[in-house]
mmCIF file of N, CA and C in Angstrom:
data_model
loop_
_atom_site.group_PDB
_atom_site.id
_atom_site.type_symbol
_atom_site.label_atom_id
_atom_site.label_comp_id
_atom_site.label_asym_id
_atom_site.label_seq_id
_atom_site.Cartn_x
_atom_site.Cartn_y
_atom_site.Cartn_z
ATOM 1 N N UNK A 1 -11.475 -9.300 -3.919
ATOM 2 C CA UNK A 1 -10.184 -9.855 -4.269
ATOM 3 C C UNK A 1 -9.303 -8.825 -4.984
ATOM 4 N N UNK A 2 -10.214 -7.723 -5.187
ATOM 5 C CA UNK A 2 -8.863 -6.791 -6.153
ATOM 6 C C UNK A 2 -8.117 -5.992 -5.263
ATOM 7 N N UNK A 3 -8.714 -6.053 -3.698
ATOM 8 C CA UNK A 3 -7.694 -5.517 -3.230
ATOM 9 C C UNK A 3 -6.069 -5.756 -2.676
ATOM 10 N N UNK A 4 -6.405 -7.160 -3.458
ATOM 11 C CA UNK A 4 -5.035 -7.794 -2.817
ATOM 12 C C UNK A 4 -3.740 -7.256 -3.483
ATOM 13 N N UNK A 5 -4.125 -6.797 -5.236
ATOM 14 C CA UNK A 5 -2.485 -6.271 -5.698
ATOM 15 C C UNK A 5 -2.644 -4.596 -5.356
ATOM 16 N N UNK A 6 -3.389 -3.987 -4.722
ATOM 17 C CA UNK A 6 -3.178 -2.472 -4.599
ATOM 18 C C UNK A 6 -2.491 -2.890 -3.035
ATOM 19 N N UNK A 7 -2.875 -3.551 -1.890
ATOM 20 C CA UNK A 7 -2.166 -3.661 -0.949
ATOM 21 C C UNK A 7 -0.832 -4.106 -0.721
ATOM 22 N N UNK A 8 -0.729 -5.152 -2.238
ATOM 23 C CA UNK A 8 1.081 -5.510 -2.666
ATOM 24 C C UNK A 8 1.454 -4.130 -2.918
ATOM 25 N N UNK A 9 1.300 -3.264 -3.591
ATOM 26 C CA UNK A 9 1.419 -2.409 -3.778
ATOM 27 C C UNK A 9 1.896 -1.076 -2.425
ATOM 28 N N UNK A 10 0.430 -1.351 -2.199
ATOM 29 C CA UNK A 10 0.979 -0.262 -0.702
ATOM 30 C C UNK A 10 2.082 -0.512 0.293
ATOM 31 N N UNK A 11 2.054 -2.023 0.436
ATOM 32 C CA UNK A 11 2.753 -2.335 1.118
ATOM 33 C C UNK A 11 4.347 -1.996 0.800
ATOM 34 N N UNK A 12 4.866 -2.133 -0.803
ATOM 35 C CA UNK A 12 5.524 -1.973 -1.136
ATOM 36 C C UNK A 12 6.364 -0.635 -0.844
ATOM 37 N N UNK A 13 5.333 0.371 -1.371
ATOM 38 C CA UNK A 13 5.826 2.010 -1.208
ATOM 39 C C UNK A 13 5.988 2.004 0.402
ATOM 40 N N UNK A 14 5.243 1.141 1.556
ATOM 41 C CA UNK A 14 5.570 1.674 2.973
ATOM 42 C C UNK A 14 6.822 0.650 2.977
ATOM 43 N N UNK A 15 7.307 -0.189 2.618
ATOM 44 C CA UNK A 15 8.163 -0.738 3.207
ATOM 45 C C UNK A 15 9.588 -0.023 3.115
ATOM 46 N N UNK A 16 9.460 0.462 1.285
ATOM 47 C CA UNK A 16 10.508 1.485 0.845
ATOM 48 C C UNK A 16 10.820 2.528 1.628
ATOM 49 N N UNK A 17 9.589 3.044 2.249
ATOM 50 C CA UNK A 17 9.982 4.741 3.017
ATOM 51 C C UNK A 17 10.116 4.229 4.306
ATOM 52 N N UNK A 18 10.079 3.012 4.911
ATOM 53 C CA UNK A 18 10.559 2.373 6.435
ATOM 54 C C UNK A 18 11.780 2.551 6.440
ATOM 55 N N UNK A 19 12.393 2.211 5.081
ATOM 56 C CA UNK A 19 13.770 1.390 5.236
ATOM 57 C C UNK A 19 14.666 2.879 4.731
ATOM 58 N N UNK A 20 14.064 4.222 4.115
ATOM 59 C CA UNK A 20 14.521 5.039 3.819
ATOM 60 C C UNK A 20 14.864 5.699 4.982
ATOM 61 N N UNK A 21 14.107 6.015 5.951
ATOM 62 C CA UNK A 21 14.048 6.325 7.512
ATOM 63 C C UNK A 21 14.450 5.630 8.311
ATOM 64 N N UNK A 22 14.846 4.667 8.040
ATOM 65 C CA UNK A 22 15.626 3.998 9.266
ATOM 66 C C UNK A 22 14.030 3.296 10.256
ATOM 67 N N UNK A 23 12.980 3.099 9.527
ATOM 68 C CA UNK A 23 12.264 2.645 11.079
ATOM 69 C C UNK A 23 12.255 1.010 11.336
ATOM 70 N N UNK A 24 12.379 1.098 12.788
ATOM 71 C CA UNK A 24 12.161 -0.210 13.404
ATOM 72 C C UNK A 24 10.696 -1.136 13.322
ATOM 73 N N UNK A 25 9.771 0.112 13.150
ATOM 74 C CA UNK A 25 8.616 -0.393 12.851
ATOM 75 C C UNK A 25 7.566 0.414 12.584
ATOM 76 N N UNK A 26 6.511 0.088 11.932
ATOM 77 C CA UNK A 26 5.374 0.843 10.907
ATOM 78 C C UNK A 26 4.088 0.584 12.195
ATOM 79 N N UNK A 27 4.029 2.019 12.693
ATOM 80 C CA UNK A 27 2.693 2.129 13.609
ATOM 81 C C UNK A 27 1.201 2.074 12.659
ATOM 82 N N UNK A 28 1.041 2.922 11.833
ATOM 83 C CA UNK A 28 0.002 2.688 11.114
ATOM 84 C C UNK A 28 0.079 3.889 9.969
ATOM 85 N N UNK A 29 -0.794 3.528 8.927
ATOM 86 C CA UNK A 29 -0.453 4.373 7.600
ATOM 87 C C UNK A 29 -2.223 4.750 7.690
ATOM 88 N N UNK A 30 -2.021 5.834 7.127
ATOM 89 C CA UNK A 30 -3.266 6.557 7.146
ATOM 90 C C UNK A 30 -3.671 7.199 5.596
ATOM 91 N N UNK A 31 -4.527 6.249 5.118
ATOM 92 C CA UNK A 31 -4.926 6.398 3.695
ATOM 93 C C UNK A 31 -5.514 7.463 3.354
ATOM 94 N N UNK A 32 -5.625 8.372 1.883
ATOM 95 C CA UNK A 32 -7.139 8.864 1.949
ATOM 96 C C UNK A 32 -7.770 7.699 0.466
ATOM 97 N N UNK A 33 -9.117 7.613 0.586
ATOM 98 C CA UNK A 33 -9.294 6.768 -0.446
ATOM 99 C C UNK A 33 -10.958 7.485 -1.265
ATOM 100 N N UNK A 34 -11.015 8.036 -2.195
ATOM 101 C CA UNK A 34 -12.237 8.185 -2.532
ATOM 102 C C UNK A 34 -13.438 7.533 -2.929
ATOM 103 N N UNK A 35 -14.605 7.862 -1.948
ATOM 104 C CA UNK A 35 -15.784 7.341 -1.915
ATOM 105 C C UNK A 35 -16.372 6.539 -3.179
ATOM 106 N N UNK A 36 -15.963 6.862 -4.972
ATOM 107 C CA UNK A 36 -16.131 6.046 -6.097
ATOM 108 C C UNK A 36 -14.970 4.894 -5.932
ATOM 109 N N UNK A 37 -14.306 4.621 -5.180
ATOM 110 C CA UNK A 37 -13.502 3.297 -5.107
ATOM 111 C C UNK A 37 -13.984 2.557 -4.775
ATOM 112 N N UNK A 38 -13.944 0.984 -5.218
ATOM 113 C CA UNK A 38 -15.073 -0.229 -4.481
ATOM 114 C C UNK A 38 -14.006 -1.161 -3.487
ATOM 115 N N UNK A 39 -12.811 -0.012 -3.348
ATOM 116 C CA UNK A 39 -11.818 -0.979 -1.994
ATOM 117 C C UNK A 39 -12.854 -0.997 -1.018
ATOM 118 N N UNK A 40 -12.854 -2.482 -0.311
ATOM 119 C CA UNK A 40 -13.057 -2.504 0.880
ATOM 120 C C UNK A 40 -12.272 -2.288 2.139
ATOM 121 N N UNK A 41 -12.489 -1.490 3.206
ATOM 122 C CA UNK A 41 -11.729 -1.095 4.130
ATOM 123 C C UNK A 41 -11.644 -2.269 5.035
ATOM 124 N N UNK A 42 -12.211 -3.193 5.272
ATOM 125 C CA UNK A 42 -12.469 -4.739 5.868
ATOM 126 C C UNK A 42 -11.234 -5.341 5.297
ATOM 127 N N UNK A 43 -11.351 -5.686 4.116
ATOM 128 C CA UNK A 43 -10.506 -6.354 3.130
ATOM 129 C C UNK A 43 -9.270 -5.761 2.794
ATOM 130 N N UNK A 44 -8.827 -4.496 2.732
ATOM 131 C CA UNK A 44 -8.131 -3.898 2.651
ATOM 132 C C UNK A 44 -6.918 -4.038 3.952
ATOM 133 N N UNK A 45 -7.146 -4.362 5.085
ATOM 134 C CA UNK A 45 -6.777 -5.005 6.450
ATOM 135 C C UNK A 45 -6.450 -5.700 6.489
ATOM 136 N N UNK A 46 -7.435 -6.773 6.392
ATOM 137 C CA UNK A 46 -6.906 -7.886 6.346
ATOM 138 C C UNK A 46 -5.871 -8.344 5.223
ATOM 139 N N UNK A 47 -6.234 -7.902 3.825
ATOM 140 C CA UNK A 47 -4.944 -8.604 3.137
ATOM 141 C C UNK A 47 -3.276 -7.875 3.572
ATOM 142 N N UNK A 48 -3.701 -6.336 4.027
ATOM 143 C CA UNK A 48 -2.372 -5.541 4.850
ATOM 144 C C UNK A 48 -1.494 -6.724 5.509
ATOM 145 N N UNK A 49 -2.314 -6.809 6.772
ATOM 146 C CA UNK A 49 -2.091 -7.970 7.882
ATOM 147 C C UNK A 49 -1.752 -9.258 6.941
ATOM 148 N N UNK A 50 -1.875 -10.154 5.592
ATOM 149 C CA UNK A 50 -1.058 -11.079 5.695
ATOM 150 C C UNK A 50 0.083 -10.215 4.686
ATOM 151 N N UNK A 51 0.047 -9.791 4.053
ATOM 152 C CA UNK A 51 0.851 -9.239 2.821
ATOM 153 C C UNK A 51 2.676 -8.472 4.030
ATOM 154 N N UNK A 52 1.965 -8.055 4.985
ATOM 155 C CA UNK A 52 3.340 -7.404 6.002
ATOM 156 C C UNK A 52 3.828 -8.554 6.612
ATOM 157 N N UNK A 53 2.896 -9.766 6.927
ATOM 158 C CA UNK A 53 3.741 -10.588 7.634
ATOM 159 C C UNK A 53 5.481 -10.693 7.442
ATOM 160 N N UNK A 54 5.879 -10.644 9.110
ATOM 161 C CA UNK A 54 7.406 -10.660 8.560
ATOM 162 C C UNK A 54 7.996 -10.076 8.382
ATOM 163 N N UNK A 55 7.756 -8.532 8.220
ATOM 164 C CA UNK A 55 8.217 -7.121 7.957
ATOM 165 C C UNK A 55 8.116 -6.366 8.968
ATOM 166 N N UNK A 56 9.040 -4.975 8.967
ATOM 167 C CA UNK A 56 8.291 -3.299 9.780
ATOM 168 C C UNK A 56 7.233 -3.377 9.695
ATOM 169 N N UNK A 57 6.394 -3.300 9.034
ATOM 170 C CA UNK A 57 5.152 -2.955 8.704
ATOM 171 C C UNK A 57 3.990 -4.264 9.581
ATOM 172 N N UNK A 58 4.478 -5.332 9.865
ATOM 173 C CA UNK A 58 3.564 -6.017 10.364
ATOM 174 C C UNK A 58 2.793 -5.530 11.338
ATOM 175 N N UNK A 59 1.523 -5.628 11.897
ATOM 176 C CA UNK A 59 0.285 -5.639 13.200
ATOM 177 C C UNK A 59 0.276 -3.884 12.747
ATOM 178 N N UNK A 60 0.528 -2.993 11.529
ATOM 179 C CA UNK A 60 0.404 -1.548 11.196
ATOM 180 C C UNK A 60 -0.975 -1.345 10.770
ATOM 181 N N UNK A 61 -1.523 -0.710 11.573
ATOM 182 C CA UNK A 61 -2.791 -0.345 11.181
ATOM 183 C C UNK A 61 -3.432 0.646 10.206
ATOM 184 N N UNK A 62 -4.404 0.395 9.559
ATOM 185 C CA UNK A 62 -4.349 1.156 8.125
ATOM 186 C C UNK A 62 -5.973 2.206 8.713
ATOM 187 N N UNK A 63 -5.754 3.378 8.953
ATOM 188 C CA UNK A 63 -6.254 4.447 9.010
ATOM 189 C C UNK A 63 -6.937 4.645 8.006
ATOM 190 N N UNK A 64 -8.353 4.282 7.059
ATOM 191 C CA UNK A 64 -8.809 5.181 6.218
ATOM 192 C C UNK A 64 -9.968 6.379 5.946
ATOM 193 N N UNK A 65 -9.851 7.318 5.630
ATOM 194 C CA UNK A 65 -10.205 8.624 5.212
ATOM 195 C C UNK A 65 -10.874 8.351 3.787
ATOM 196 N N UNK A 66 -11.927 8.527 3.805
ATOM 197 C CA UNK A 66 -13.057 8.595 2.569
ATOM 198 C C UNK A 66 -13.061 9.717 2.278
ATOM 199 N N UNK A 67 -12.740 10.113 0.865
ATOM 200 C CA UNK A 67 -13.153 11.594 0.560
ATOM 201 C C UNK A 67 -14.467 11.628 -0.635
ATOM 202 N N UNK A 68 -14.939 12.820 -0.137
ATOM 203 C CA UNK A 68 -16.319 12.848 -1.217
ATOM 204 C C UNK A 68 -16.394 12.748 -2.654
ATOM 205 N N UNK A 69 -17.578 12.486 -3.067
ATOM 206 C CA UNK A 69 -17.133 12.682 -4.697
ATOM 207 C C UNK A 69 -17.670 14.380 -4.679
ATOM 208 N N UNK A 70 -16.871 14.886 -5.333
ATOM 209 C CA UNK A 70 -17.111 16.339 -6.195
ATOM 210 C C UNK A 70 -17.236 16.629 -7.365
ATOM 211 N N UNK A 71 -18.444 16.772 -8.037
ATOM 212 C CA UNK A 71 -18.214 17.200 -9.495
ATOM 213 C C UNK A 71 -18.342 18.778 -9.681
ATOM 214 N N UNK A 72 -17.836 19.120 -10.572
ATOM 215 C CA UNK A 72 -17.811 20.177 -11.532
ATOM 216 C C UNK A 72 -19.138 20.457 -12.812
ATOM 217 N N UNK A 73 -19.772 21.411 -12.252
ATOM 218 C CA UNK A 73 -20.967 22.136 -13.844
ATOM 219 C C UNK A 73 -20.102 22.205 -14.167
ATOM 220 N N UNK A 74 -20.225 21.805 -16.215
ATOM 221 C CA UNK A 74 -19.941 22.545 -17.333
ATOM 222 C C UNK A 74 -20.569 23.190 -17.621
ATOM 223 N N UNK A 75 -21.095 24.073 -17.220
ATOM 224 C CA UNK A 75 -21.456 25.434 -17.550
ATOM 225 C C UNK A 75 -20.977 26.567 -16.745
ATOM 226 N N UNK A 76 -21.152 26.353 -15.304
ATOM 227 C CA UNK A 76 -20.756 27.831 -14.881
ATOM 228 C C UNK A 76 -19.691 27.398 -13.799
ATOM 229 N N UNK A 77 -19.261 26.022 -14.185
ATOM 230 C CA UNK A 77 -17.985 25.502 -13.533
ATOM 231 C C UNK A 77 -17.741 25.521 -11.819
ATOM 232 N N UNK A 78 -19.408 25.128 -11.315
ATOM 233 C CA UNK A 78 -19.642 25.482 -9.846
ATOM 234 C C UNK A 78 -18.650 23.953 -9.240
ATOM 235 N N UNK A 79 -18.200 23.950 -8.393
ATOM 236 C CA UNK A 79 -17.743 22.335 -7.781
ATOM 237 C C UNK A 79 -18.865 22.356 -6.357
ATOM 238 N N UNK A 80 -19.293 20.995 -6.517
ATOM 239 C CA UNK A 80 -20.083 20.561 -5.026
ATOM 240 C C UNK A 80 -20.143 19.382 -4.680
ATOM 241 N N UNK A 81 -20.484 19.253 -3.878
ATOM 242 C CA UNK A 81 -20.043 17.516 -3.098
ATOM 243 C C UNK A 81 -21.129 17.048 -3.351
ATOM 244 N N UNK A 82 -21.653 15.323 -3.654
ATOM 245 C CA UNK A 82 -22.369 14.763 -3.938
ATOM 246 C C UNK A 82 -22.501 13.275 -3.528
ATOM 247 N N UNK A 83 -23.609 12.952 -2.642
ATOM 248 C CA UNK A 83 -23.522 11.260 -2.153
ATOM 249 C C UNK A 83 -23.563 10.543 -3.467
ATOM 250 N N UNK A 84 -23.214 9.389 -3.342
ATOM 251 C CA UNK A 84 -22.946 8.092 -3.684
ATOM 252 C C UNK A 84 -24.809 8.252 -5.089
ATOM 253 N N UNK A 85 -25.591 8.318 -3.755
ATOM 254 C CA UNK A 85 -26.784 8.469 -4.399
ATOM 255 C C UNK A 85 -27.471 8.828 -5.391
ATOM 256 N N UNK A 86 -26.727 10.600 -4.808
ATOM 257 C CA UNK A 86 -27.017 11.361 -6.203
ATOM 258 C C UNK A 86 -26.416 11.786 -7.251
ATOM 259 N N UNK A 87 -25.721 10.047 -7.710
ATOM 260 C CA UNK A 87 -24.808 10.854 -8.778
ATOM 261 C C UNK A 87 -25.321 9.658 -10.010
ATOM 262 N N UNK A 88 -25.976 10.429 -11.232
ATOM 263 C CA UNK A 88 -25.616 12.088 -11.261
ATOM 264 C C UNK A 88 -26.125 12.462 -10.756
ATOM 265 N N UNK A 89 -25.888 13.965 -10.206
ATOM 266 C CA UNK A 89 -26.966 15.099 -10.116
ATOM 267 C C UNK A 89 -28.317 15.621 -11.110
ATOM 268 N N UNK A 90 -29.460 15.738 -10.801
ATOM 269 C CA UNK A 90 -30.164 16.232 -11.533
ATOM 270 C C UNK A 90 -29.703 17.930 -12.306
ATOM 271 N N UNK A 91 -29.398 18.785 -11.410
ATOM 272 C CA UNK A 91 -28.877 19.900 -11.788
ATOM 273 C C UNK A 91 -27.783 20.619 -11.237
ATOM 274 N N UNK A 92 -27.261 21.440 -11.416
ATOM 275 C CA UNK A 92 -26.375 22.453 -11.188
ATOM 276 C C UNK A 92 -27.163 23.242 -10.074
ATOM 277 N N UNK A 93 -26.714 23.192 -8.424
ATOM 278 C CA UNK A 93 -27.568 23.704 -7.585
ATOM 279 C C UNK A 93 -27.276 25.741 -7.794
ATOM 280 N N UNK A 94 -26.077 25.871 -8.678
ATOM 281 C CA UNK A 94 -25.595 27.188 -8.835
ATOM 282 C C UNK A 94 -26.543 27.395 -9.859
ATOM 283 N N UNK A 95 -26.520 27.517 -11.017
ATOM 284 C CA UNK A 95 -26.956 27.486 -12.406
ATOM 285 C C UNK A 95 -28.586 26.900 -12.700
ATOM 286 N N UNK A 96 -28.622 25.747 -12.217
ATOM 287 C CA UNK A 96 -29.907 25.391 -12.519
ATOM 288 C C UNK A 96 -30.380 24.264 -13.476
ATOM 289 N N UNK A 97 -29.048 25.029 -14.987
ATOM 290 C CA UNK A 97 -29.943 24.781 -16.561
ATOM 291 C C UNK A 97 -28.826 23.501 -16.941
ATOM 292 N N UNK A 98 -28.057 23.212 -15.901
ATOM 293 C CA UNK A 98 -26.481 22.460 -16.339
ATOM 294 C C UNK A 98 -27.012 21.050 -16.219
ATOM 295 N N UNK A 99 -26.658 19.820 -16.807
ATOM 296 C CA UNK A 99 -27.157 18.677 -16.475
ATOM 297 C C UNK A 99 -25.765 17.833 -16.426
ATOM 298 N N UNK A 100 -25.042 18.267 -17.109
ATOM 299 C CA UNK A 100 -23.714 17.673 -17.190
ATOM 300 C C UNK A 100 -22.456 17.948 -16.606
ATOM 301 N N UNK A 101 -22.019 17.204 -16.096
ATOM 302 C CA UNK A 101 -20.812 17.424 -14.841
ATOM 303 C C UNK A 101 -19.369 16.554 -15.064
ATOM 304 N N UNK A 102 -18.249 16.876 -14.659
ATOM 305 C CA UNK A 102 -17.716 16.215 -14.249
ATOM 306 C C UNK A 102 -16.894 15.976 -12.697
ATOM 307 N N UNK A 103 -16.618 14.741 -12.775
ATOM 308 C CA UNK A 103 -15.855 14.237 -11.566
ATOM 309 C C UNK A 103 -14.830 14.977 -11.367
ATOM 310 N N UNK A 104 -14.770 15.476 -9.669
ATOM 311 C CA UNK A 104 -13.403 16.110 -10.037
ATOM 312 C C UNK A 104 -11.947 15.656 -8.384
ATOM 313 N N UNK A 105 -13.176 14.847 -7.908
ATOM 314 C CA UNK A 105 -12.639 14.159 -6.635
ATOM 315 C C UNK A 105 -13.286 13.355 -5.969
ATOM 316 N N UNK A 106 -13.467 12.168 -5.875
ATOM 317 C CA UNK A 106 -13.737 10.868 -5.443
ATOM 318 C C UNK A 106 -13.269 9.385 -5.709
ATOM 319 N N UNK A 107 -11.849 9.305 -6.657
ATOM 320 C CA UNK A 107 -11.380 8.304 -6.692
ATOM 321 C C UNK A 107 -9.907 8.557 -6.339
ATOM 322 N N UNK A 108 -9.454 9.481 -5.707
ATOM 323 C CA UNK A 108 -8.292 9.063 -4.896
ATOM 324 C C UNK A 108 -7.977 7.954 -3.970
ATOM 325 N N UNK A 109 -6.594 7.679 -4.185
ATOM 326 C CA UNK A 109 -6.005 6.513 -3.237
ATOM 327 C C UNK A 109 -4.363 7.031 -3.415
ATOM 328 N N UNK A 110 -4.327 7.556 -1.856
ATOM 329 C CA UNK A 110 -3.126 7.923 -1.903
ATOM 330 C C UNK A 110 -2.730 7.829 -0.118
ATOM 331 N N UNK A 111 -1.176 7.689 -0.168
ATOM 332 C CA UNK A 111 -0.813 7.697 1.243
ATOM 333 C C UNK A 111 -0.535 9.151 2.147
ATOM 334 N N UNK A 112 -1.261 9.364 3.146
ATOM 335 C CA UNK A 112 -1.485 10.858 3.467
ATOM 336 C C UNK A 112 -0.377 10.567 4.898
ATOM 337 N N UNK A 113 -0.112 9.848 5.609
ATOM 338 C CA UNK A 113 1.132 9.701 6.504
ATOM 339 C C UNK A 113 0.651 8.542 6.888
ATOM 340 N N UNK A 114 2.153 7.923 7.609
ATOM 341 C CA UNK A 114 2.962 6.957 8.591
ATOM 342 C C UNK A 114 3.328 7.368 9.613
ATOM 343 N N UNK A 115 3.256 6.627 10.216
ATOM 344 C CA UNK A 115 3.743 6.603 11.936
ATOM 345 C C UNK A 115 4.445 5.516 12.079
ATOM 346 N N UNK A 116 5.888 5.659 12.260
ATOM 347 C CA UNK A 116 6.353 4.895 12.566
ATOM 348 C C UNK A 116 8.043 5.090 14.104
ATOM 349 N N UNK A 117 8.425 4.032 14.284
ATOM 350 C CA UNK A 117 9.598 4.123 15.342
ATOM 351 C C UNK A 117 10.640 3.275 15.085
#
């Protein structure tokens, strides 16, 4: 259910840049969204599909792009990609001696393009 006010939301910013461009209609928006987000891409659709009813943007299909999580050693400041699984990491695959990391990309949600006519 929480994806229903980020899709008021999205919907919002695509309807603004429809109407900035002149389009007749919203082909599909192509998300990127990072892999620590608990949006559902199911749900995320479907509330699209009722939230556009009525608009450009209606039957616009939502494209999404998962990006990895990446953390950062504090120690020798290596960045590497990491599943869902292994986070945390046990170590620093550079370093070794590092146990502590931070996040440095996996909760993006941002609009990467539209297609529209």
């Amino acid at each position: 259910m929480h994806e229903l006010p980020v899709v008021k939301n999205l919907v919002e910013i695509v309807l603004q840049h429809a109407e900035m461009n002149r389009a007749e209609r919203v082909v599909s928006i192509t998300l990127e969204i990072g892999e620590l987000s608990d949006l559902e891409d199911e749900w995320m659709q479907k509330y699209f599909n009722f939230v556009s009813r009525g608009t450009v943007a209606e039957e616009a299909e939502l494209v999404i792009h998962r990006c990895p999580v990446v953390v950062q050693c504090s120690e020798c400041n290596r960045r590497f990609e990491v599943s869902l699984e292994e986070l945390p990491p046990d170590k620093c695959p550079a370093c070794s001696n590092c146990e502590k990391f931070n996040v440095v990309k996996g909760k993006e949600f941002y609009i990467r393009e539209m297609k529209v006519i």
